[in-house]
């Protein structure tokens, strides 16, 4: 195996803040699923494309109608004319299915299509246990929503009425494309928020809370219809991303310049919690709850980086670690969850705030994984190809020596023995350095003593004898005879 070229300064994964914003320059966060636009700008672009498509569909419908009228006018009551008319009708029916063109002939086949649609619904009907479970959760959310809107009084009644009307309308729009259903949901969010602000004069903080409850209520009821629908290629993208992540199982934190040390127990716990949160995202039904899982995962990542580096994490540290967490966790139905959040989440959450920031970084992480190459990991193309095909692995040989059926306890024991061996080597180095320090201290003491002795020998000290002590005042001194005699005590006779 060719030795990897480790540079002194490795190129990390860097995403500038401007790259996360909408490419139209509005200041909100963009999204790769919206081609780099924010939800507001994307809706404007999508509306233009939709109007153009509608115009083309009308032109196609008019052309097909004229052709059919001409076919009927020129046909006779012969079998050949009938077969020609039938073929034209079948061609038109096919075009109606693909482009959803509404013409008069659809009404002639309503009964047969209704029967077929009923059979398809019966074939796709979930099991009774799943249906009961969904009903229990739907009933619980409905009761919580009713209890919530009671606190809003008249505005709450208006909200409930609008939500029921929206759900009834969506039940008749199951045949629309998922983009059109998303457009209806986004328009509904905007209309309800505007209604609360302009008509009912509700404060902004209460409007935001109400919109969260509205999203929870309607998306819990719409989840099974709009999450990973069969009319999209979301499932195909899920399998492609899952296969891609499995092929990149050999990527190490060092290759991504991840500033996280899993040898620290607390950091290892944070990594496990981050992986659990990103996997748990698939079990949620409300877009806001899925975003909350992404936010919790991101905060665990920031804590792991902070503990490892002993300083706050930066954006350049966060994105490589998030990529590593996604590679290590391989979350289920990742693309479907991203698309579901993009289509049906309240746009105010995706355009601003920490939820929008973390979600945008997750989209960037998935896009990086899809386009990851040798240059991204500072590897040669030959090494990258060998790692991808499974011919070699950059991991340590000790880990490769284990057979697949070895239990986790044995692997952990060998890892602990390796750590003890490293600790023993460190202890021996500490003892050696301690002895060296002791010798240095002794040599320093001897050197100072010798220098002092040399100085004393060069400059000897002359010790002078003591001078006579001065006489004490109270001692007997014959020279002080001129002093008056001491006072005698007097006895008082009185």
Tab-separated table of C-alpha atoms in Angstrom:
chain	number	residue	atom	x	y	z
A	1	UNK	CA	0.000	0.000	0.000
A	2	UNK	CA	1.247	3.387	-0.930
A	3	UNK	CA	2.074	5.593	2.005
A	4	UNK	CA	-0.228	8.555	2.327
A	5	UNK	CA	1.317	11.948	1.932
A	6	UNK	CA	0.566	13.799	5.146
A	7	UNK	CA	1.125	17.494	4.771
A	8	UNK	CA	2.129	19.765	7.604
A	9	UNK	CA	-0.814	22.011	6.842
A	10	UNK	CA	-3.733	20.021	5.510
A	11	UNK	CA	-6.550	21.583	3.598
A	12	UNK	CA	-9.710	21.361	5.674
A	13	UNK	CA	-13.330	21.540	4.556
A	14	UNK	CA	-14.315	25.178	4.426
A	15	UNK	CA	-17.661	26.678	3.499
A	16	UNK	CA	-17.893	30.441	3.490
A	17	UNK	CA	-20.914	32.027	5.161
A	18	UNK	CA	-21.883	33.634	1.864
A	19	UNK	CA	-22.197	30.180	0.280
A	20	UNK	CA	-24.953	29.278	2.758
A	21	UNK	CA	-27.058	32.319	1.861
A	22	UNK	CA	-29.573	32.677	-0.971
A	23	UNK	CA	-27.781	33.258	-4.269
A	24	UNK	CA	-30.298	35.957	-5.165
A	25	UNK	CA	-28.840	38.146	-2.402
A	26	UNK	CA	-31.940	38.528	-0.212
A	27	UNK	CA	-29.980	37.721	2.979
A	28	UNK	CA	-31.817	34.525	3.970
A	29	UNK	CA	-30.385	31.007	4.042
A	30	UNK	CA	-30.466	29.119	0.738
A	31	UNK	CA	-30.861	25.424	0.139
A	32	UNK	CA	-29.386	23.039	-2.458
A	33	UNK	CA	-32.844	21.491	-2.860
A	34	UNK	CA	-34.048	24.921	-3.999
A	35	UNK	CA	-31.057	25.344	-6.346
A	36	UNK	CA	-29.387	27.727	-3.880
A	37	UNK	CA	-32.448	29.971	-3.387
A	38	UNK	CA	-34.313	30.621	-0.155
A	39	UNK	CA	-37.929	29.491	0.068
A	40	UNK	CA	-39.283	32.921	-0.876
A	41	UNK	CA	-37.109	33.359	-3.972
A	42	UNK	CA	-37.600	29.720	-4.948
A	43	UNK	CA	-41.359	30.123	-4.871
A	44	UNK	CA	-41.080	33.124	-7.178
A	45	UNK	CA	-38.893	31.183	-9.621
A	46	UNK	CA	-41.099	28.099	-9.332
A	47	UNK	CA	-44.229	30.187	-9.909
A	48	UNK	CA	-42.787	31.520	-13.164
A	49	UNK	CA	-41.864	28.005	-14.331
A	50	UNK	CA	-45.267	26.715	-13.245
A	51	UNK	CA	-47.133	29.389	-15.204
A	52	UNK	CA	-45.078	28.532	-18.257
A	53	UNK	CA	-45.862	24.825	-17.816
A	54	UNK	CA	-49.571	25.550	-17.390
A	55	UNK	CA	-49.546	27.563	-20.603
A	56	UNK	CA	-47.846	24.709	-22.454
A	57	UNK	CA	-50.360	22.226	-21.020
A	58	UNK	CA	-53.286	24.335	-22.208
A	59	UNK	CA	-51.800	24.580	-25.672
A	60	UNK	CA	-51.304	20.808	-25.725
A	61	UNK	CA	-54.874	20.233	-24.502
A	62	UNK	CA	-56.293	22.502	-27.191
A	63	UNK	CA	-54.265	20.742	-29.893
A	64	UNK	CA	-55.379	17.307	-28.710
A	65	UNK	CA	-58.995	18.478	-28.551
A	66	UNK	CA	-58.844	19.766	-32.131
A	67	UNK	CA	-57.266	16.530	-33.348
A	68	UNK	CA	-59.942	14.507	-31.591
A	69	UNK	CA	-62.768	16.625	-33.000
A	70	UNK	CA	-61.308	16.250	-36.486
A	71	UNK	CA	-61.010	12.499	-35.983
A	72	UNK	CA	-64.632	12.238	-34.900
A	73	UNK	CA	-65.838	14.456	-37.743
A	74	UNK	CA	-64.000	12.474	-40.405
A	75	UNK	CA	-64.854	9.069	-38.971
A	76	UNK	CA	-67.688	6.922	-40.324
A	77	UNK	CA	-69.671	4.269	-38.558
A	78	UNK	CA	-67.136	1.623	-39.659
A	79	UNK	CA	-64.923	-0.482	-37.504
A	80	UNK	CA	-61.807	1.258	-38.829
A	81	UNK	CA	-63.127	4.672	-37.871
A	82	UNK	CA	-63.999	3.383	-34.412
A	83	UNK	CA	-60.540	1.926	-33.923
A	84	UNK	CA	-58.974	5.226	-35.038
A	85	UNK	CA	-61.096	7.137	-32.569
A	86	UNK	CA	-60.216	4.679	-29.799
A	87	UNK	CA	-56.481	5.008	-30.532
A	88	UNK	CA	-56.749	8.793	-30.412
A	89	UNK	CA	-58.610	8.507	-27.137
A	90	UNK	CA	-55.945	6.249	-25.638
A	91	UNK	CA	-53.183	8.636	-26.767
A	92	UNK	CA	-54.977	11.515	-25.135
A	93	UNK	CA	-55.552	9.535	-21.930
A	94	UNK	CA	-51.833	8.808	-21.682
A	95	UNK	CA	-50.990	12.488	-22.078
A	96	UNK	CA	-53.541	13.365	-19.420
A	97	UNK	CA	-51.868	11.027	-16.982
A	98	UNK	CA	-48.390	12.411	-17.565
A	99	UNK	CA	-49.203	16.118	-17.837
A	100	UNK	CA	-52.452	16.181	-15.846
A	101	UNK	CA	-54.418	17.823	-18.671
A	102	UNK	CA	-58.142	18.103	-17.969
A	103	UNK	CA	-60.400	17.620	-20.965
A	104	UNK	CA	-64.000	16.656	-21.546
A	105	UNK	CA	-63.253	12.985	-22.247
A	106	UNK	CA	-62.157	12.417	-18.645
A	107	UNK	CA	-65.772	12.483	-17.545
A	108	UNK	CA	-66.691	9.554	-19.800
A	109	UNK	CA	-64.293	7.192	-17.955
A	110	UNK	CA	-64.924	8.401	-14.418
A	111	UNK	CA	-66.576	5.204	-13.210
A	112	UNK	CA	-63.887	2.862	-14.526
A	113	UNK	CA	-61.039	5.057	-13.235
A	114	UNK	CA	-62.733	5.377	-9.855
A	115	UNK	CA	-62.948	1.593	-9.617
A	116	UNK	CA	-59.291	1.206	-10.516
A	117	UNK	CA	-58.310	3.897	-8.052
A	118	UNK	CA	-60.297	2.124	-5.334
A	119	UNK	CA	-58.510	-1.144	-6.063
A	120	UNK	CA	-55.130	0.596	-5.875
A	121	UNK	CA	-56.022	2.180	-2.552
A	122	UNK	CA	-57.156	-1.175	-1.179
A	123	UNK	CA	-53.930	-2.784	-2.356
A	124	UNK	CA	-51.850	-0.061	-0.691
A	125	UNK	CA	-53.873	0.008	2.510
A	126	UNK	CA	-51.645	-0.352	5.584
A	127	UNK	CA	-52.052	-3.070	8.142
A	128	UNK	CA	-54.677	-2.541	10.885
A	129	UNK	CA	-52.004	-2.166	13.584
A	130	UNK	CA	-50.252	0.623	11.672
A	131	UNK	CA	-53.585	2.319	11.018
A	132	UNK	CA	-54.516	2.167	14.713
A	133	UNK	CA	-51.126	3.538	15.737
A	134	UNK	CA	-51.432	6.432	13.294
A	135	UNK	CA	-54.969	7.130	14.483
A	136	UNK	CA	-53.884	7.244	18.135
A	137	UNK	CA	-51.129	9.747	17.389
A	138	UNK	CA	-53.434	11.804	15.160
A	139	UNK	CA	-56.110	11.904	17.852
A	140	UNK	CA	-53.570	12.947	20.469
A	141	UNK	CA	-52.229	15.778	18.302
A	142	UNK	CA	-55.781	16.893	17.464
A	143	UNK	CA	-56.712	17.101	21.147
A	144	UNK	CA	-53.538	19.053	21.940
A	145	UNK	CA	-54.254	21.431	19.061
A	146	UNK	CA	-57.826	22.067	20.243
A	147	UNK	CA	-56.602	22.717	23.788
A	148	UNK	CA	-54.022	25.163	22.429
A	149	UNK	CA	-56.330	27.211	20.223
A	150	UNK	CA	-58.785	27.658	23.098
A	151	UNK	CA	-56.245	30.012	24.665
A	152	UNK	CA	-56.498	32.251	21.564
A	153	UNK	CA	-60.317	32.575	21.795
A	154	UNK	CA	-61.732	34.092	18.559
A	155	UNK	CA	-58.423	33.972	16.623
A	156	UNK	CA	-58.155	30.340	17.693
A	157	UNK	CA	-61.571	29.551	16.249
A	158	UNK	CA	-60.539	31.187	13.001
A	159	UNK	CA	-57.293	29.166	12.936
A	160	UNK	CA	-59.172	25.908	13.492
A	161	UNK	CA	-61.651	26.751	10.736
A	162	UNK	CA	-58.844	27.549	8.288
A	163	UNK	CA	-57.005	24.313	9.146
A	164	UNK	CA	-60.091	22.158	8.627
A	165	UNK	CA	-60.746	23.879	5.312
A	166	UNK	CA	-57.145	23.308	4.221
A	167	UNK	CA	-57.211	19.606	5.146
A	168	UNK	CA	-60.480	19.149	3.293
A	169	UNK	CA	-59.034	20.883	0.247
A	170	UNK	CA	-55.860	18.782	0.325
A	171	UNK	CA	-57.886	15.578	0.504
A	172	UNK	CA	-59.201	16.424	-2.982
A	173	UNK	CA	-55.728	17.240	-4.335
A	174	UNK	CA	-54.016	13.887	-3.855
A	175	UNK	CA	-53.433	13.587	-7.603
A	176	UNK	CA	-51.420	16.818	-7.740
A	177	UNK	CA	-47.643	16.688	-7.895
A	178	UNK	CA	-45.738	16.970	-4.641
A	179	UNK	CA	-44.412	20.374	-5.690
A	180	UNK	CA	-47.955	21.670	-6.147
A	181	UNK	CA	-48.998	20.273	-2.765
A	182	UNK	CA	-45.949	21.935	-1.232
A	183	UNK	CA	-46.957	25.209	-2.858
A	184	UNK	CA	-50.434	24.900	-1.324
A	185	UNK	CA	-48.953	24.259	2.134
A	186	UNK	CA	-46.572	27.221	1.877
A	187	UNK	CA	-49.409	29.504	0.750
A	188	UNK	CA	-51.495	28.275	3.683
A	189	UNK	CA	-48.722	29.065	6.177
A	190	UNK	CA	-48.344	32.549	4.754
A	191	UNK	CA	-52.087	33.244	4.712
A	192	UNK	CA	-52.617	32.100	8.312
A	193	UNK	CA	-49.668	34.155	9.578
A	194	UNK	CA	-50.861	37.254	7.708
A	195	UNK	CA	-54.400	36.719	8.980
A	196	UNK	CA	-53.243	36.566	12.602
A	197	UNK	CA	-51.080	39.669	12.251
A	198	UNK	CA	-53.356	41.926	10.195
A	199	UNK	CA	-56.876	40.892	11.144
A	200	UNK	CA	-56.475	39.761	14.746
A	201	UNK	CA	-53.425	41.880	15.700
A	202	UNK	CA	-51.697	38.954	17.424
A	203	UNK	CA	-48.153	39.700	18.733
A	204	UNK	CA	-45.290	38.221	16.663
A	205	UNK	CA	-44.149	35.807	19.392
A	206	UNK	CA	-47.678	34.380	19.721
A	207	UNK	CA	-47.970	34.157	15.930
A	208	UNK	CA	-44.785	32.076	15.764
A	209	UNK	CA	-46.030	29.750	18.503
A	210	UNK	CA	-49.405	29.400	16.788
A	211	UNK	CA	-47.758	28.590	13.458
A	212	UNK	CA	-45.732	25.831	15.129
A	213	UNK	CA	-48.931	24.252	16.432
A	214	UNK	CA	-50.643	24.650	13.053
A	215	UNK	CA	-47.737	22.934	11.308
A	216	UNK	CA	-47.792	20.115	13.867
A	217	UNK	CA	-51.536	19.589	13.427
A	218	UNK	CA	-51.813	19.592	9.640
A	219	UNK	CA	-48.546	17.734	8.901
A	220	UNK	CA	-49.340	14.957	11.366
A	221	UNK	CA	-52.507	14.324	9.377
A	222	UNK	CA	-50.812	14.763	5.982
A	223	UNK	CA	-47.596	12.853	6.726
A	224	UNK	CA	-48.502	9.496	5.177
A	225	UNK	CA	-49.607	11.180	1.953
A	226	UNK	CA	-46.733	13.603	1.374
A	227	UNK	CA	-43.646	11.904	2.869
A	228	UNK	CA	-41.646	10.091	0.180
A	229	UNK	CA	-44.556	9.830	-2.287
A	230	UNK	CA	-44.354	7.312	-5.116
A	231	UNK	CA	-44.634	10.062	-7.721
A	232	UNK	CA	-41.109	11.303	-6.836
A	233	UNK	CA	-37.648	9.765	-6.962
A	234	UNK	CA	-37.000	10.373	-3.243
A	235	UNK	CA	-36.670	6.663	-2.504
A	236	UNK	CA	-34.193	6.258	-5.352
A	237	UNK	CA	-32.103	9.102	-3.953
A	238	UNK	CA	-32.254	7.552	-0.475
A	239	UNK	CA	-30.824	4.284	-1.759
A	240	UNK	CA	-28.126	6.097	-3.732
A	241	UNK	CA	-26.999	8.122	-0.685
A	242	UNK	CA	-27.112	5.060	1.559
A	243	UNK	CA	-25.005	3.067	-0.905
A	244	UNK	CA	-22.565	5.977	-1.221
A	245	UNK	CA	-22.114	6.249	2.553
A	246	UNK	CA	-21.544	2.506	2.867
A	247	UNK	CA	-18.862	2.710	0.195
A	248	UNK	CA	-17.125	5.453	2.237
A	249	UNK	CA	-16.946	3.426	5.453
A	250	UNK	CA	-13.142	3.641	5.397
A	251	UNK	CA	-12.997	7.442	5.758
A	252	UNK	CA	-11.256	8.397	9.003
A	253	UNK	CA	-11.597	11.595	11.079
A	254	UNK	CA	-8.009	12.501	10.178
A	255	UNK	CA	-8.855	12.548	6.459
A	256	UNK	CA	-11.676	15.024	7.081
A	257	UNK	CA	-9.569	17.075	9.560
A	258	UNK	CA	-12.179	16.466	12.250
A	259	UNK	CA	-11.100	18.192	15.500
A	260	UNK	CA	-12.687	15.536	17.733
A	261	UNK	CA	-10.869	12.934	19.819
A	262	UNK	CA	-13.076	9.936	20.576
A	263	UNK	CA	-10.435	8.643	22.970
A	264	UNK	CA	-11.898	11.060	25.519
A	265	UNK	CA	-14.903	9.283	27.119
A	266	UNK	CA	-17.004	12.438	27.348
A	267	UNK	CA	-16.352	13.261	23.695
A	268	UNK	CA	-17.201	9.691	22.686
A	269	UNK	CA	-20.547	10.019	24.486
A	270	UNK	CA	-21.259	13.270	22.630
A	271	UNK	CA	-20.540	11.584	19.287
A	272	UNK	CA	-22.929	8.723	20.128
A	273	UNK	CA	-25.650	11.200	21.118
A	274	UNK	CA	-25.154	13.176	17.882
A	275	UNK	CA	-25.497	9.993	15.809
A	276	UNK	CA	-28.609	8.991	17.779
A	277	UNK	CA	-30.233	12.378	17.150
A	278	UNK	CA	-29.583	12.358	13.395
A	279	UNK	CA	-30.987	8.807	13.154
A	280	UNK	CA	-34.002	9.716	15.294
A	281	UNK	CA	-34.973	12.366	12.736
A	282	UNK	CA	-36.647	9.694	10.580
A	283	UNK	CA	-39.049	8.709	13.382
A	284	UNK	CA	-40.595	12.180	13.622
A	285	UNK	CA	-43.663	13.189	11.606
A	286	UNK	CA	-43.611	16.983	11.981
A	287	UNK	CA	-40.997	18.999	10.032
A	288	UNK	CA	-40.261	21.128	13.099
A	289	UNK	CA	-39.517	17.997	15.156
A	290	UNK	CA	-37.157	16.754	12.458
A	291	UNK	CA	-35.386	20.120	12.527
A	292	UNK	CA	-35.133	19.857	16.324
A	293	UNK	CA	-33.263	16.549	15.925
A	294	UNK	CA	-30.793	18.209	13.554
A	295	UNK	CA	-30.301	21.082	16.008
A	296	UNK	CA	-29.687	18.724	18.955
A	297	UNK	CA	-27.204	16.748	16.871
A	298	UNK	CA	-25.361	19.946	15.942
A	299	UNK	CA	-25.141	21.122	19.552
A	300	UNK	CA	-23.654	17.790	20.621
A	301	UNK	CA	-21.065	18.246	17.858
A	302	UNK	CA	-20.176	21.715	19.116
A	303	UNK	CA	-19.803	20.374	22.668
A	304	UNK	CA	-17.548	17.535	21.479
A	305	UNK	CA	-15.301	19.988	19.627
A	306	UNK	CA	-15.201	22.340	22.614
A	307	UNK	CA	-14.157	19.559	24.998
A	308	UNK	CA	-11.492	18.283	22.613
A	309	UNK	CA	-9.954	21.666	21.765
A	310	UNK	CA	-10.728	23.290	25.123
A	311	UNK	CA	-12.050	26.301	23.239
A	312	UNK	CA	-15.275	27.249	21.380
A	313	UNK	CA	-15.775	25.573	17.993
A	314	UNK	CA	-15.810	27.498	14.709
A	315	UNK	CA	-17.849	26.939	11.546
A	316	UNK	CA	-14.808	25.386	9.841
A	317	UNK	CA	-14.639	22.815	12.657
A	318	UNK	CA	-18.370	22.100	12.651
A	319	UNK	CA	-18.967	21.137	9.003
A	320	UNK	CA	-16.238	18.413	8.769
A	321	UNK	CA	-17.482	16.924	12.044
A	322	UNK	CA	-21.079	16.926	10.777
A	323	UNK	CA	-19.933	15.124	7.619
A	324	UNK	CA	-18.153	12.547	9.790
A	325	UNK	CA	-21.291	12.049	11.924
A	326	UNK	CA	-23.428	11.492	8.806
A	327	UNK	CA	-20.893	9.005	7.414
A	328	UNK	CA	-20.695	7.143	10.703
A	329	UNK	CA	-24.453	7.130	11.402
A	330	UNK	CA	-25.785	6.639	7.832
A	331	UNK	CA	-29.252	7.990	8.736
A	332	UNK	CA	-32.217	6.188	7.121
A	333	UNK	CA	-34.136	7.931	4.326
A	334	UNK	CA	-31.870	10.956	4.555
A	335	UNK	CA	-32.868	12.561	1.260
A	336	UNK	CA	-36.581	11.936	1.875
A	337	UNK	CA	-36.371	13.695	5.241
A	338	UNK	CA	-34.491	16.639	3.733
A	339	UNK	CA	-37.023	16.957	0.915
A	340	UNK	CA	-39.947	16.647	3.340
A	341	UNK	CA	-38.562	19.438	5.543
A	342	UNK	CA	-37.867	21.585	2.500
A	343	UNK	CA	-41.355	21.173	1.090
A	344	UNK	CA	-43.596	21.365	4.150
A	345	UNK	CA	-41.752	23.153	6.961
A	346	UNK	CA	-42.765	26.651	7.988
A	347	UNK	CA	-40.461	28.768	5.738
A	348	UNK	CA	-39.598	31.221	8.526
A	349	UNK	CA	-37.666	28.449	10.299
A	350	UNK	CA	-35.640	27.498	7.238
A	351	UNK	CA	-34.795	31.049	6.225
A	352	UNK	CA	-33.463	32.346	9.563
A	353	UNK	CA	-32.378	31.196	13.020
A	354	UNK	CA	-30.211	28.350	14.238
A	355	UNK	CA	-32.570	25.686	12.844
A	356	UNK	CA	-32.149	27.114	9.347
A	357	UNK	CA	-28.375	27.380	9.764
A	358	UNK	CA	-27.949	23.789	10.921
A	359	UNK	CA	-30.318	22.463	8.247
A	360	UNK	CA	-28.392	24.306	5.531
A	361	UNK	CA	-25.145	22.800	6.831
A	362	UNK	CA	-26.708	19.324	6.736
A	363	UNK	CA	-27.688	19.868	3.094
A	364	UNK	CA	-24.103	20.979	2.369
A	365	UNK	CA	-22.759	17.886	4.153
A	366	UNK	CA	-24.919	15.556	2.038
A	367	UNK	CA	-23.904	17.383	-1.147
A	368	UNK	CA	-20.232	17.045	-0.131
A	369	UNK	CA	-20.628	13.306	0.474
A	370	UNK	CA	-22.224	12.846	-2.943
A	371	UNK	CA	-19.306	14.629	-4.646
A	372	UNK	CA	-16.487	13.444	-2.363
A	373	UNK	CA	-13.318	12.578	-4.285
A	374	UNK	CA	-9.608	11.949	-3.710
A	375	UNK	CA	-8.711	15.640	-3.650
A	376	UNK	CA	-11.281	16.313	-0.934
A	377	UNK	CA	-9.513	13.834	1.362
A	378	UNK	CA	-5.929	14.794	0.391
A	379	UNK	CA	-5.393	11.355	-1.164
A	380	UNK	CA	-3.975	10.210	-4.452
A	381	UNK	CA	-6.435	8.916	-7.015
A	382	UNK	CA	-4.855	5.438	-6.859
A	383	UNK	CA	-5.306	5.190	-3.073
A	384	UNK	CA	-8.854	6.543	-3.303
A	385	UNK	CA	-9.814	3.966	-5.949
A	386	UNK	CA	-8.313	1.112	-3.902
A	387	UNK	CA	-10.154	2.231	-0.770
A	388	UNK	CA	-13.456	2.531	-2.651
A	389	UNK	CA	-13.124	-0.945	-4.165
A	390	UNK	CA	-12.158	-2.463	-0.803
A	391	UNK	CA	-8.725	-3.688	-1.927
A	392	UNK	CA	-6.994	-1.903	0.969
A	393	UNK	CA	-8.003	0.079	4.023
A	394	UNK	CA	-6.316	3.037	5.698
A	395	UNK	CA	-7.204	1.732	9.123
A	396	UNK	CA	-4.664	0.175	11.491
A	397	UNK	CA	-3.591	-3.408	10.940
A	398	UNK	CA	-4.551	-4.290	14.520
A	399	UNK	CA	-8.187	-3.655	13.724
A	400	UNK	CA	-7.900	-5.668	10.505
A	401	UNK	CA	-6.519	-8.687	12.404
A	402	UNK	CA	-9.861	-9.304	14.110
A	403	UNK	CA	-12.190	-11.780	12.481
A	404	UNK	CA	-15.750	-10.586	11.776
A	405	UNK	CA	-17.253	-12.828	14.478
A	406	UNK	CA	-15.125	-11.414	17.324
A	407	UNK	CA	-17.338	-9.847	19.973
A	408	UNK	CA	-17.128	-6.212	20.931
A	409	UNK	CA	-15.807	-7.044	24.417
A	410	UNK	CA	-12.672	-8.712	23.032
A	411	UNK	CA	-12.013	-5.742	20.757
A	412	UNK	CA	-12.456	-3.365	23.678
A	413	UNK	CA	-10.131	-5.481	25.817
A	414	UNK	CA	-7.406	-5.405	23.162
A	415	UNK	CA	-7.884	-1.681	22.828
A	416	UNK	CA	-7.540	-1.293	26.608
A	417	UNK	CA	-4.366	-3.381	26.609
A	418	UNK	CA	-2.968	-1.164	23.890
A	419	UNK	CA	-3.783	1.906	25.944
A	420	UNK	CA	-2.145	0.354	29.029
A	421	UNK	CA	0.970	-0.361	26.986
A	422	UNK	CA	1.083	3.237	25.859
A	423	UNK	CA	0.538	4.371	29.454
A	424	UNK	CA	3.430	2.163	30.615
A	425	UNK	CA	5.719	3.749	28.030
A	426	UNK	CA	4.674	7.206	29.160
A	427	UNK	CA	5.302	6.249	32.816
A	428	UNK	CA	8.802	5.030	31.978
A	429	UNK	CA	9.553	8.266	30.177
A	430	UNK	CA	8.304	10.235	33.185
A	431	UNK	CA	10.565	8.230	35.577
A	432	UNK	CA	13.568	8.751	33.303
A	433	UNK	CA	12.912	12.464	33.093
A	434	UNK	CA	12.433	12.644	36.878
A	435	UNK	CA	15.846	10.991	37.476
A	436	UNK	CA	17.430	13.352	35.011
A	437	UNK	CA	15.854	16.298	36.818
A	438	UNK	CA	17.155	14.980	40.158
A	439	UNK	CA	20.694	14.688	38.759
A	440	UNK	CA	20.450	18.201	37.325
A	441	UNK	CA	19.403	19.565	40.727
A	442	UNK	CA	22.330	17.816	42.482
A	443	UNK	CA	24.794	19.083	39.900
A	444	UNK	CA	23.395	22.578	40.237
A	445	UNK	CA	23.733	22.464	44.047
A	446	UNK	CA	27.335	21.216	43.831
A	447	UNK	CA	28.170	23.883	41.275
A	448	UNK	CA	26.784	26.674	43.458
A	449	UNK	CA	28.687	25.333	46.514
A	450	UNK	CA	31.967	25.236	44.584
A	451	UNK	CA	31.458	28.778	43.285
A	452	UNK	CA	30.851	30.028	46.839
A	453	UNK	CA	33.976	28.267	48.113
A	454	UNK	CA	36.080	29.756	45.307
A	455	UNK	CA	34.843	33.237	46.097
A	456	UNK	CA	35.572	32.800	49.828
A	457	UNK	CA	39.047	31.506	49.021
A	458	UNK	CA	39.733	34.404	46.701
A	459	UNK	CA	38.346	37.015	49.032
A	460	UNK	CA	39.016	35.741	52.624
A	461	UNK	CA	37.004	37.232	55.486
A	462	UNK	CA	38.837	39.151	58.308
A	463	UNK	CA	37.013	38.655	61.598
A	464	UNK	CA	37.831	41.488	64.038
A	465	UNK	CA	37.879	40.835	67.857
A	466	UNK	CA	35.007	42.082	69.949
A	467	UNK	CA	35.344	45.504	71.530
A	468	UNK	CA	34.920	45.983	75.341
A	469	UNK	CA	31.384	46.182	76.439
A	470	UNK	CA	30.088	49.471	77.811
A	471	UNK	CA	29.390	49.661	81.530
A	472	UNK	CA	25.829	49.245	82.534
A	473	UNK	CA	24.148	52.120	84.234
A	474	UNK	CA	23.075	50.076	87.257
A	475	UNK	CA	26.432	48.320	87.822
A	476	UNK	CA	28.779	49.368	90.667
A	477	UNK	CA	31.039	52.114	89.444
A	478	UNK	CA	33.408	53.922	91.764
A	479	UNK	CA	33.667	56.861	89.411
A	480	UNK	CA	30.066	57.721	89.992
A	481	UNK	CA	30.510	58.547	93.699
A	482	UNK	CA	29.430	62.128	93.191
A	483	UNK	CA	25.913	61.046	92.618
A	484	UNK	CA	23.447	61.609	95.476
A	485	UNK	CA	22.556	58.608	97.587
A	486	UNK	CA	19.427	56.748	96.706
A	487	UNK	CA	16.148	57.768	98.302
A	488	UNK	CA	15.064	55.866	101.369
A	489	UNK	CA	11.469	54.896	101.921
A	490	UNK	CA	9.529	57.103	104.293
A	491	UNK	CA	7.011	55.886	106.828
A	492	UNK	CA	3.878	57.936	107.168
A	493	UNK	CA	2.961	58.267	110.850
A	494	UNK	CA	-0.459	59.750	110.513
